[in-house]
């Protein structure tokens, strides 16, 4: 990456764009699967696309859509679990869906099967997993942080806030959750 000094005195970094995935529509959320080249893309065309990004023999970047999960409303949040075996998708209608994401056969695209659907009270803006994947945290326009236990997929706690919850950040050890 190179940098150049702009007239206003601000240093601007320039990076080479390696590929543009044109089938994504208006992107609203992104999540890479851990230790892989698989990317979940939420968009405002009511979809979550799961794509594989790879480099071709000529060093070009290629993308292949593995799954297209249709929704009834904008997909605002997508997040792979820390181990990469689950994918959580949240949309503007308040529907939270968790999918099992596993490789069934080497060389074949990973299977995506519905594991759980939970309806929140309003638009979902962010989803985060606890580092051990025992909890799923959901923030949105319902003025709550919702804590979901992943062993039974039940709501364990709703923490009221005085505003929307657009961002969540669990600490690496899982002791803290910031919104």
Coordinates of N, CA, C and O in Angstrom, one line a residue:
X1 N 0.8 -1.2 0.0 CA 0.0 0.0 0.0 C 0.9 1.2 0.0 O 1.9 1.3 0.7
X2 N 0.5 2.2 -0.8 CA 1.3 3.4 -0.8 C 0.4 4.5 -0.2 O -0.8 4.5 -0.1
X3 N 1.1 5.6 0.2 CA 0.4 6.7 0.8 C 0.8 8.0 0.0 O 1.9 8.1 -0.5
X4 N -0.1 8.9 -0.1 CA 0.2 10.2 -0.7 C -0.3 11.3 0.2 O -1.3 11.2 0.9
X5 N 0.4 12.4 0.1 CA 0.0 13.6 0.9 C -1.0 14.4 0.1 O -0.7 14.9 -1.0
X6 N -2.2 14.6 0.7 CA -3.2 15.4 0.0 C -3.0 16.9 0.4 O -2.4 17.2 1.4
X7 N -3.5 17.8 -0.5 CA -3.3 19.2 -0.2 C -3.7 19.7 1.2 O -3.2 20.6 1.8
X8 N -4.8 19.0 1.8 CA -5.2 19.4 3.1 C -4.3 18.9 4.2 O -4.6 19.2 5.4
X9 N -3.3 18.2 3.9 CA -2.4 17.8 4.9 C -2.7 16.4 5.5 O -2.1 15.9 6.4
X10 N -3.8 15.8 4.9 CA -4.2 14.5 5.4 C -3.6 13.4 4.6 O -3.6 13.5 3.3
X11 N -3.0 12.4 5.2 CA -2.4 11.3 4.5 C -3.5 10.3 4.2 O -4.3 9.9 5.0
X12 N -3.5 9.9 2.9 CA -4.5 9.0 2.5 C -3.9 7.7 2.0 O -2.9 7.7 1.2
X13 N -4.3 6.6 2.6 CA -3.8 5.3 2.2 C -4.5 4.8 0.9 O -5.7 5.0 0.9
X14 N -3.8 4.3 0.0 CA -4.5 3.7 -1.2 C -4.2 2.2 -1.2 O -3.1 1.8 -1.0
X15 N -5.2 1.4 -1.4 CA -5.1 0.0 -1.4 C -5.6 -0.6 -2.8 O -6.6 0.0 -3.3
X16 N -5.0 -1.6 -3.3 CA -5.4 -2.2 -4.5 C -6.7 -3.0 -4.3 O -6.8 -3.8 -3.4
X17 N -7.7 -2.7 -5.0 CA -9.0 -3.5 -5.0 C -8.7 -4.8 -5.7 O -8.4 -4.8 -6.9
X18 N -8.9 -5.9 -5.0 CA -8.6 -7.2 -5.7 C -9.8 -7.8 -6.4 O -9.6 -8.5 -7.4
X19 N -11.0 -7.4 -6.0 CA -12.1 -8.0 -6.7 C -13.4 -7.2 -6.2 O -13.4 -6.8 -5.1
X20 N -14.3 -7.1 -7.0 CA -15.6 -6.6 -6.7 C -16.7 -7.7 -6.9 O -16.8 -8.2 -8.0
X21 N -17.4 -8.0 -5.9 CA -18.4 -9.1 -6.0 C -19.7 -8.3 -6.5 O -20.3 -7.7 -5.7
X22 N -20.0 -8.4 -7.7 CA -21.1 -7.6 -8.3 C -22.5 -8.1 -7.9 O -23.4 -7.3 -8.0
X23 N -22.7 -9.3 -7.5 CA -24.0 -9.9 -7.2 C -24.5 -9.6 -5.8 O -25.5 -10.1 -5.4
X24 N -23.8 -8.7 -5.1 CA -24.1 -8.5 -3.7 C -25.2 -7.5 -3.4 O -25.8 -7.5 -2.4
X25 N -25.5 -6.6 -4.3 CA -26.5 -5.6 -4.1 C -26.0 -4.6 -3.1 O -24.8 -4.4 -2.9
X26 N -26.9 -3.9 -2.4 CA -26.5 -2.9 -1.3 C -26.1 -3.6 -0.1 O -26.9 -4.1 0.7
X27 N -24.8 -3.7 0.2 CA -24.2 -4.5 1.3 C -24.5 -3.8 2.6 O -24.2 -2.6 2.8
X28 N -25.0 -4.6 3.6 CA -25.3 -4.0 4.9 C -24.5 -4.7 6.0 O -24.5 -4.3 7.2
X29 N -23.9 -5.9 5.8 CA -23.2 -6.7 6.8 C -22.3 -7.7 6.1 O -22.6 -8.2 5.0
X30 N -21.1 -7.9 6.8 CA -20.1 -8.8 6.3 C -19.5 -9.6 7.5 O -19.4 -9.1 8.6
X31 N -19.2 -10.9 7.2 CA -18.6 -11.7 8.2 C -17.8 -12.8 7.5 O -18.3 -13.6 6.7
X32 N -16.5 -12.9 7.8 CA -15.6 -14.0 7.3 C -15.7 -15.2 8.3 O -15.7 -15.0 9.5
X33 N -15.8 -16.3 7.7 CA -15.7 -17.6 8.5 C -14.2 -17.7 8.9 O -13.3 -17.5 8.1
X34 N -14.0 -18.1 10.2 CA -12.7 -18.2 10.7 C -11.8 -19.1 9.9 O -12.3 -20.2 9.6
X35 N -10.6 -18.7 9.6 CA -9.6 -19.6 9.0 C -10.1 -20.1 7.6 O -9.8 -21.2 7.3
X36 N -10.8 -19.3 6.9 CA -11.3 -19.7 5.6 C -11.4 -18.6 4.6 O -11.2 -17.4 5.0
X37 N -11.8 -18.9 3.4 CA -12.0 -17.8 2.4 C -13.5 -17.7 2.1 O -13.9 -17.4 1.0
X38 N -14.4 -18.0 3.1 CA -15.8 -18.0 2.9 C -16.3 -16.7 3.7 O -16.0 -16.5 4.8
X39 N -17.1 -16.0 2.9 CA -17.7 -14.7 3.4 C -19.2 -14.7 3.4 O -19.8 -15.1 2.4
X40 N -19.8 -14.3 4.5 CA -21.3 -14.1 4.5 C -21.5 -12.6 4.2 O -20.9 -11.7 4.8
X41 N -22.5 -12.3 3.3 CA -22.8 -10.9 3.0 C -24.3 -10.7 3.1 O -25.1 -11.4 2.5
X42 N -24.6 -9.8 4.0 CA -26.0 -9.4 4.2 C -26.3 -8.2 3.3 O -25.4 -7.3 3.1
X43 N -27.5 -8.1 2.7 CA -27.8 -7.0 1.8 C -29.2 -6.5 2.0 O -30.0 -7.1 2.6
X44 N -29.5 -5.4 1.3 CA -30.8 -4.8 1.4 C -31.7 -5.2 0.3 O -32.7 -4.6 0.0
X45 N -31.3 -6.3 -0.3 CA -32.2 -7.0 -1.3 C -32.8 -8.2 -0.7 O -33.1 -9.2 -1.4
X46 N -32.8 -8.2 0.7 CA -33.5 -9.3 1.4 C -32.7 -10.7 1.3 O -33.4 -11.7 1.1
X47 N -31.4 -10.6 1.3 CA -30.6 -11.8 1.1 C -29.4 -11.9 2.0 O -28.9 -10.8 2.4
X48 N -29.0 -13.1 2.3 CA -27.7 -13.3 2.8 C -27.0 -14.2 1.8 O -27.4 -15.3 1.6
X49 N -25.9 -13.7 1.2 CA -25.1 -14.5 0.3 C -23.9 -15.1 1.0 O -23.3 -14.4 1.8
X50 N -23.6 -16.4 0.8 CA -22.4 -17.0 1.3 C -21.6 -17.3 0.1 O -22.0 -18.0 -0.8
X51 N -20.4 -16.6 0.1 CA -19.5 -16.8 -1.1 C -18.2 -17.3 -0.7 O -17.7 -17.1 0.4
X52 N -17.6 -18.0 -1.7 CA -16.2 -18.5 -1.5 C -15.3 -17.6 -2.4 O -15.6 -17.4 -3.6
X53 N -14.3 -17.1 -1.8 CA -13.4 -16.2 -2.5 C -12.0 -16.9 -2.7 O -11.5 -17.5 -1.7
X54 N -11.6 -17.0 -3.9 CA -10.3 -17.8 -4.2 C -9.5 -17.1 -5.3 O -10.1 -16.4 -6.1
X55 N -8.3 -17.4 -5.3 CA -7.4 -16.9 -6.4 C -7.2 -17.9 -7.5 O -7.0 -19.1 -7.2
X56 N -7.4 -17.5 -8.7 CA -7.2 -18.4 -9.8 C -5.8 -18.6 -10.2 O -4.9 -18.0 -9.6
X57 N -5.6 -19.5 -11.2 CA -4.2 -19.8 -11.6 C -3.5 -18.5 -12.2 O -2.3 -18.4 -12.1
X58 N -4.2 -17.6 -12.7 CA -3.6 -16.4 -13.3 C -3.6 -15.3 -12.2 O -3.4 -14.1 -12.6
X59 N -3.7 -15.6 -11.0 CA -3.7 -14.6 -9.8 C -4.9 -13.7 -9.7 O -5.0 -12.9 -8.9
X60 N -5.9 -14.0 -10.6 CA -7.1 -13.2 -10.5 C -7.9 -13.7 -9.3 O -7.8 -14.8 -8.9
X61 N -8.8 -12.9 -8.8 CA -9.6 -13.3 -7.6 C -11.0 -13.7 -8.2 O -11.6 -13.0 -9.0
X62 N -11.4 -14.9 -7.8 CA -12.7 -15.4 -8.2 C -13.7 -15.6 -7.0 O -13.2 -15.9 -6.0
X63 N -14.9 -15.3 -7.3 CA -15.9 -15.6 -6.2 C -17.0 -16.5 -6.7 O -17.4 -16.5 -7.9
X64 N -17.4 -17.4 -5.8 CA -18.5 -18.4 -6.2 C -19.5 -18.3 -5.1 O -19.2 -18.5 -3.9
X65 N -20.8 -18.0 -5.5 CA -21.9 -18.0 -4.5 C -22.2 -19.4 -4.1 O -22.6 -20.2 -5.0
X66 N -22.0 -19.8 -2.8 CA -22.3 -21.1 -2.3 C -23.8 -21.2 -1.9 O -24.4 -22.3 -2.1
X67 N -24.3 -20.2 -1.3 CA -25.7 -20.2 -0.8 C -26.3 -18.8 -0.9 O -25.6 -17.8 -0.7
X68 N -27.6 -18.8 -1.2 CA -28.3 -17.5 -1.2 C -29.6 -17.7 -0.3 O -30.5 -18.4 -0.6
X69 N -29.5 -17.1 0.9 CA -30.6 -17.3 1.9 C -31.5 -16.1 1.7 O -31.2 -15.0 2.0
X70 N -32.7 -16.4 1.2 CA -33.7 -15.3 1.0 C -34.4 -15.0 2.3 O -34.7 -15.9 3.1
X71 N -34.7 -13.7 2.5 CA -35.4 -13.2 3.7 C -36.6 -12.4 3.3 O -36.7 -12.0 2.1
X72 N -37.4 -12.0 4.3 CA -38.6 -11.2 4.0 C -38.2 -9.7 4.1 O -39.1 -8.9 3.7
X73 N -37.0 -9.4 4.6 CA -36.6 -8.0 4.7 C -35.1 -7.8 4.7 O -34.4 -8.8 4.7
X74 N -34.6 -6.6 4.7 CA -33.2 -6.3 4.7 C -32.4 -7.2 5.7 O -32.8 -7.3 6.8
X75 N -31.3 -7.7 5.3 CA -30.4 -8.4 6.2 C -29.4 -7.4 6.7 O -28.5 -6.9 6.0
X76 N -29.5 -7.0 8.0 CA -28.6 -6.0 8.6 C -27.5 -6.6 9.4 O -26.5 -5.9 9.7
X77 N -27.5 -7.9 9.7 CA -26.4 -8.5 10.5 C -26.2 -9.9 10.1 O -27.2 -10.7 9.9
X78 N -24.9 -10.3 10.0 CA -24.5 -11.7 9.7 C -23.3 -11.9 10.6 O -22.5 -11.0 10.8
X79 N -23.2 -13.1 11.1 CA -22.0 -13.4 11.9 C -21.8 -14.9 12.0 O -22.7 -15.7 12.4
X80 N -20.6 -15.4 11.6 CA -20.2 -16.7 11.8 C -19.8 -16.9 13.3 O -19.3 -16.0 13.9
X81 N -20.1 -18.1 13.8 CA -19.7 -18.5 15.2 C -18.2 -18.5 15.2 O -17.5 -18.7 14.2
X82 N -17.5 -18.4 16.4 CA -16.1 -18.5 16.5 C -15.5 -19.7 15.8 O -14.4 -19.6 15.2
X83 N -16.1 -20.8 15.9 CA -15.6 -22.1 15.3 C -15.9 -22.2 13.8 O -15.5 -23.1 13.1
X84 N -16.8 -21.3 13.4 CA -17.2 -21.3 12.0 C -18.3 -22.3 11.6 O -18.6 -22.5 10.4
X85 N -18.9 -23.0 12.5 CA -19.8 -24.1 12.2 C -21.3 -23.6 12.2 O -22.2 -24.3 11.8
X86 N -21.5 -22.3 12.7 CA -22.8 -21.8 12.7 C -22.8 -20.4 12.0 O -21.8 -19.7 12.1
X87 N -23.9 -20.0 11.4 CA -24.1 -18.7 10.9 C -25.4 -18.1 11.4 O -26.4 -18.7 11.2
X88 N -25.3 -16.9 12.0 CA -26.5 -16.2 12.5 C -26.8 -15.1 11.5 O -25.9 -14.3 11.1
X89 N -28.1 -14.9 11.2 CA -28.5 -13.9 10.3 C -29.7 -13.1 10.9 O -30.6 -13.7 11.4
X90 N -29.6 -11.8 10.9 CA -30.6 -11.0 11.5 C -31.1 -10.0 10.5 O -30.3 -9.4 9.8
X91 N -32.4 -9.7 10.5 CA -33.0 -8.8 9.5 C -33.8 -7.7 10.1 O -34.1 -7.7 11.3
X92 N -34.3 -6.8 9.2 CA -35.1 -5.7 9.6 C -36.4 -6.0 10.3 O -37.0 -5.3 11.1
X93 N -37.0 -7.2 9.9 CA -38.2 -7.6 10.5 C -38.1 -8.1 11.9 O -39.1 -8.3 12.6
X94 N -36.9 -8.3 12.4 CA -36.6 -8.8 13.7 C -36.4 -10.3 13.8 O -36.3 -10.9 14.8
X95 N -36.3 -11.0 12.6 CA -36.1 -12.4 12.6 C -34.6 -12.8 12.7 O -33.8 -12.3 11.9
X96 N -34.3 -13.5 13.7 CA -32.9 -14.0 13.9 C -32.9 -15.5 13.5 O -33.7 -16.3 14.1
X97 N -32.1 -15.9 12.6 CA -32.0 -17.3 12.1 C -30.6 -17.8 12.3 O -29.6 -17.0 12.0
X98 N -30.4 -19.0 12.8 CA -29.1 -19.6 13.0 C -29.1 -20.8 12.1 O -30.0 -21.6 12.2
X99 N -28.0 -21.0 11.4 CA -27.9 -22.1 10.4 C -26.6 -22.9 10.8 O -25.6 -22.3 11.3
X100 N -26.7 -24.2 10.7 CA -25.5 -25.0 10.8 C -24.8 -25.0 9.5 O -25.4 -25.1 8.4
X101 N -23.5 -24.8 9.6 CA -22.7 -24.6 8.4 C -21.5 -25.6 8.5 O -20.5 -25.4 9.2
X102 N -21.6 -26.7 7.8 CA -20.6 -27.8 7.9 C -20.2 -28.4 6.5 O -21.0 -28.4 5.6
X103 N -19.0 -28.8 6.5 CA -18.5 -29.5 5.3 C -19.0 -31.0 5.4 O -18.6 -31.7 6.4
X104 N -19.8 -31.4 4.4 CA -20.3 -32.8 4.5 C -19.3 -33.7 3.7 O -19.0 -34.8 4.1
X105 N -18.9 -33.2 2.6 CA -18.0 -34.0 1.7 C -16.9 -33.1 1.2 O -17.1 -32.0 0.7
X106 N -15.6 -33.5 1.3 CA -14.5 -32.7 0.8 C -14.7 -32.4 -0.7 O -15.1 -33.2 -1.4
X107 N -14.4 -31.1 -1.0 CA -14.5 -30.7 -2.4 C -15.9 -30.2 -2.7 O -16.1 -29.6 -3.8
X108 N -16.9 -30.4 -1.9 CA -18.3 -29.9 -2.1 C -18.5 -28.7 -1.3 O -17.9 -28.5 -0.2
X109 N -19.4 -27.8 -1.7 CA -19.8 -26.6 -0.9 C -20.3 -27.1 0.5 O -21.0 -28.1 0.6
X110 N -20.0 -26.3 1.5 CA -20.5 -26.7 2.9 C -22.1 -26.6 2.8 O -22.7 -25.8 2.1
X111 N -22.7 -27.5 3.6 CA -24.1 -27.6 3.7 C -24.6 -26.5 4.7 O -23.9 -26.2 5.7
X112 N -25.7 -25.9 4.4 CA -26.3 -24.9 5.3 C -27.7 -25.3 5.6 O -28.5 -25.5 4.7
X113 N -27.9 -25.7 6.9 CA -29.2 -26.1 7.3 C -29.7 -25.3 8.5 O -29.0 -25.0 9.4
X114 N -31.0 -25.0 8.5 CA -31.6 -24.2 9.5 C -31.6 -24.9 10.8 O -31.9 -26.1 11.0
X115 N -31.1 -24.2 11.9 CA -31.0 -24.7 13.2 C -32.0 -24.1 14.1 O -32.6 -24.8 14.9
X116 N -32.2 -22.8 14.0 CA -33.2 -22.1 14.9 C -33.6 -20.8 14.4 O -32.8 -20.1 13.7
X117 N -34.9 -20.4 14.6 CA -35.4 -19.1 14.3 C -36.0 -18.5 15.6 O -36.7 -19.2 16.3
X118 N -35.6 -17.3 15.8 CA -36.1 -16.5 17.0 C -36.5 -15.2 16.6 O -35.8 -14.5 15.8
X119 N -37.7 -14.8 17.0 CA -38.2 -13.4 16.6 C -38.0 -12.4 17.7 O -38.4 -12.6 18.8
X120 N -37.2 -11.4 17.3 CA -37.0 -10.3 18.2 C -38.1 -9.3 18.1 O -39.0 -9.4 17.2
X121 N -38.2 -8.2 18.9 CA -39.3 -7.3 18.9 C -39.2 -6.2 17.8 O -40.1 -5.5 17.5
X122 N -38.0 -6.1 17.2 CA -37.8 -5.0 16.2 C -36.5 -5.3 15.4 O -35.9 -6.4 15.5
X123 N -36.2 -4.4 14.5 CA -35.0 -4.5 13.6 C -33.8 -5.0 14.3 O -33.4 -4.4 15.3
X124 N -33.1 -6.0 13.8 CA -31.8 -6.4 14.4 C -30.7 -5.7 13.7 O -30.6 -5.6 12.4
X125 N -29.8 -5.0 14.5 CA -28.7 -4.2 13.9 C -27.4 -4.9 14.1 O -26.4 -4.6 13.3
X126 N -27.2 -5.8 15.1 CA -25.9 -6.4 15.3 C -26.1 -7.8 16.0 O -27.0 -7.9 16.8
X127 N -25.2 -8.7 15.7 CA -25.2 -10.0 16.3 C -23.7 -10.3 16.6 O -22.8 -10.1 15.8
X128 N -23.5 -10.8 17.8 CA -22.1 -11.2 18.2 C -22.2 -12.5 19.0 O -23.2 -12.8 19.7
X129 N -21.2 -13.4 18.8 CA -21.1 -14.6 19.5 C -20.2 -14.5 20.7 O -19.2 -13.7 20.6
X130 N -20.5 -15.1 21.8 CA -19.5 -15.2 22.9 C -18.3 -16.0 22.4 O -18.5 -16.8 21.5
X131 N -17.1 -15.8 22.9 CA -15.9 -16.5 22.4 C -16.0 -18.0 22.4 O -15.5 -18.7 21.5
X132 N -16.8 -18.5 23.4 CA -17.0 -20.0 23.5 C -18.2 -20.4 22.8 O -18.6 -21.6 22.8
X133 N -19.0 -19.5 22.1 CA -20.2 -19.8 21.4 C -21.3 -20.3 22.2 O -22.3 -20.8 21.7
X134 N -21.2 -20.1 23.6 CA -22.3 -20.5 24.5 C -23.5 -19.5 24.5 O -24.6 -19.8 24.9
X135 N -23.2 -18.3 24.0 CA -24.2 -17.2 24.0 C -24.1 -16.5 22.7 O -23.1 -16.4 22.0
X136 N -25.3 -16.0 22.3 CA -25.4 -15.2 21.1 C -26.0 -13.9 21.6 O -27.0 -13.9 22.3
X137 N -25.4 -12.8 21.3 CA -25.9 -11.5 21.7 C -26.5 -10.7 20.5 O -25.9 -10.7 19.4
X138 N -27.6 -10.1 20.8 CA -28.4 -9.5 19.7 C -28.7 -8.0 20.1 O -29.2 -7.8 21.2
X139 N -28.4 -7.1 19.3 CA -28.7 -5.7 19.5 C -29.6 -5.2 18.4 O -29.4 -5.6 17.2
X140 N -30.4 -4.2 18.7 CA -31.3 -3.7 17.6 C -32.1 -2.5 18.0 O -31.8 -1.8 19.0
X141 N -33.2 -2.3 17.3 CA -34.0 -1.1 17.5 C -35.1 -1.4 18.6 O -36.0 -0.5 18.8
X142 N -35.0 -2.5 19.3 CA -35.9 -2.8 20.4 C -35.4 -2.2 21.8 O -36.0 -2.5 22.8
X143 N -34.3 -1.5 21.7 CA -33.8 -0.9 22.9 C -33.3 -1.9 23.9 O -33.3 -1.6 25.1
X144 N -32.8 -3.1 23.5 CA -32.4 -4.1 24.4 C -31.1 -4.8 23.8 O -30.9 -4.9 22.6
X145 N -30.4 -5.3 24.7 CA -29.4 -6.3 24.4 C -30.0 -7.7 24.8 O -30.4 -7.8 25.9
X146 N -30.1 -8.5 23.8 CA -30.8 -9.8 24.1 C -29.7 -10.9 24.2 O -28.8 -11.0 23.3
X147 N -29.6 -11.6 25.3 CA -28.6 -12.7 25.5 C -29.4 -14.0 25.3 O -30.3 -14.3 26.0
X148 N -28.9 -14.8 24.3 CA -29.5 -16.1 24.0 C -28.5 -17.2 24.3 O -27.4 -17.2 23.9
X149 N -29.0 -18.2 25.1 CA -28.2 -19.4 25.4 C -28.3 -20.3 24.2 O -29.4 -20.6 23.7
X150 N -27.1 -20.8 23.7 CA -27.1 -21.6 22.5 C -27.3 -23.1 22.7 O -27.4 -23.8 21.8
X151 N -27.4 -23.5 24.0 CA -27.6 -24.9 24.2 C -29.1 -25.3 24.0 O -29.4 -26.3 23.4
X152 N -30.0 -24.4 24.4 CA -31.4 -24.6 24.2 C -32.1 -23.5 23.3 O -33.3 -23.5 23.1
X153 N -31.3 -22.6 22.9 CA -31.7 -21.4 22.0 C -32.9 -20.7 22.7 O -33.9 -20.3 22.1
X154 N -32.6 -20.4 24.0 CA -33.6 -19.6 24.8 C -33.1 -18.3 25.2 O -31.9 -18.1 25.3
X155 N -34.0 -17.3 25.3 CA -33.6 -16.0 25.7 C -33.3 -16.0 27.2 O -34.2 -16.3 28.0
X156 N -32.1 -15.8 27.6 CA -31.7 -15.8 29.0 C -31.9 -14.5 29.7 O -32.1 -14.4 30.9
X157 N -31.7 -13.4 28.9 CA -31.7 -12.1 29.5 C -32.0 -11.0 28.5 O -31.5 -11.1 27.3
X158 N -32.7 -10.0 28.8 CA -32.9 -8.8 28.0 C -32.4 -7.6 28.9 O -33.0 -7.4 30.0
X159 N -31.4 -6.9 28.4 CA -30.9 -5.8 29.1 C -31.4 -4.5 28.4 O -31.0 -4.2 27.3
X160 N -32.2 -3.8 29.1 CA -32.8 -2.6 28.6 C -31.8 -1.5 28.4 O -30.9 -1.3 29.3
X161 N -31.9 -0.7 27.3 CA -31.1 0.4 27.1 C -32.0 1.6 26.8 O -33.2 1.5 26.5
X162 N -31.4 2.8 26.8 CA -32.2 4.0 26.5 C -32.1 4.5 25.1 O -32.6 5.5 24.7
X163 N -31.6 3.6 24.2 CA -31.5 3.9 22.8 C -31.3 2.6 22.1 O -31.1 1.5 22.7
X164 N -31.3 2.7 20.7 CA -31.1 1.5 19.9 C -29.7 0.9 20.3 O -28.8 1.6 20.7
X165 N -29.5 -0.4 20.0 CA -28.2 -1.0 20.2 C -27.6 -1.4 18.8 O -27.9 -2.5 18.3
X166 N -26.9 -0.5 18.2 CA -26.4 -0.8 16.8 C -25.1 -1.6 16.8 O -24.8 -2.2 15.8
X167 N -24.4 -1.6 17.9 CA -23.1 -2.3 18.0 C -22.9 -3.1 19.3 O -23.2 -2.5 20.3
X168 N -22.3 -4.2 19.2 CA -22.0 -5.0 20.4 C -20.5 -5.5 20.2 O -20.1 -5.8 19.1
X169 N -19.8 -5.6 21.4 CA -18.5 -6.1 21.3 C -18.1 -6.9 22.6 O -17.9 -6.3 23.6
X170 N -18.2 -8.2 22.5 CA -17.7 -9.0 23.6 C -16.2 -9.0 23.7 O -15.5 -9.0 22.7
X171 N -15.7 -9.1 25.0 CA -14.2 -9.1 25.1 C -13.8 -10.5 24.7 O -14.5 -11.5 24.6
X172 N -12.5 -10.6 24.4 CA -11.9 -11.8 23.9 C -12.1 -13.0 24.9 O -12.3 -14.1 24.5
X173 N -12.0 -12.7 26.2 CA -12.2 -13.8 27.2 C -13.7 -14.0 27.5 O -14.0 -15.0 28.2
X174 N -14.6 -13.1 27.0 CA -16.0 -13.3 27.3 C -16.5 -12.7 28.6 O -17.7 -12.9 28.9
X175 N -15.7 -12.1 29.3 CA -16.1 -11.5 30.6 C -16.9 -10.3 30.5 O -17.7 -9.9 31.4
X176 N -16.7 -9.5 29.4 CA -17.4 -8.3 29.2 C -18.1 -8.2 27.9 O -17.7 -8.8 26.9
X177 N -19.2 -7.4 27.9 CA -19.9 -7.1 26.7 C -20.2 -5.6 26.6 O -20.7 -5.1 27.6
X178 N -19.7 -5.0 25.6 CA -19.9 -3.5 25.5 C -20.9 -3.2 24.4 O -20.9 -3.9 23.3
X179 N -21.7 -2.2 24.6 CA -22.6 -1.7 23.6 C -22.6 -0.2 23.5 O -22.1 0.5 24.3

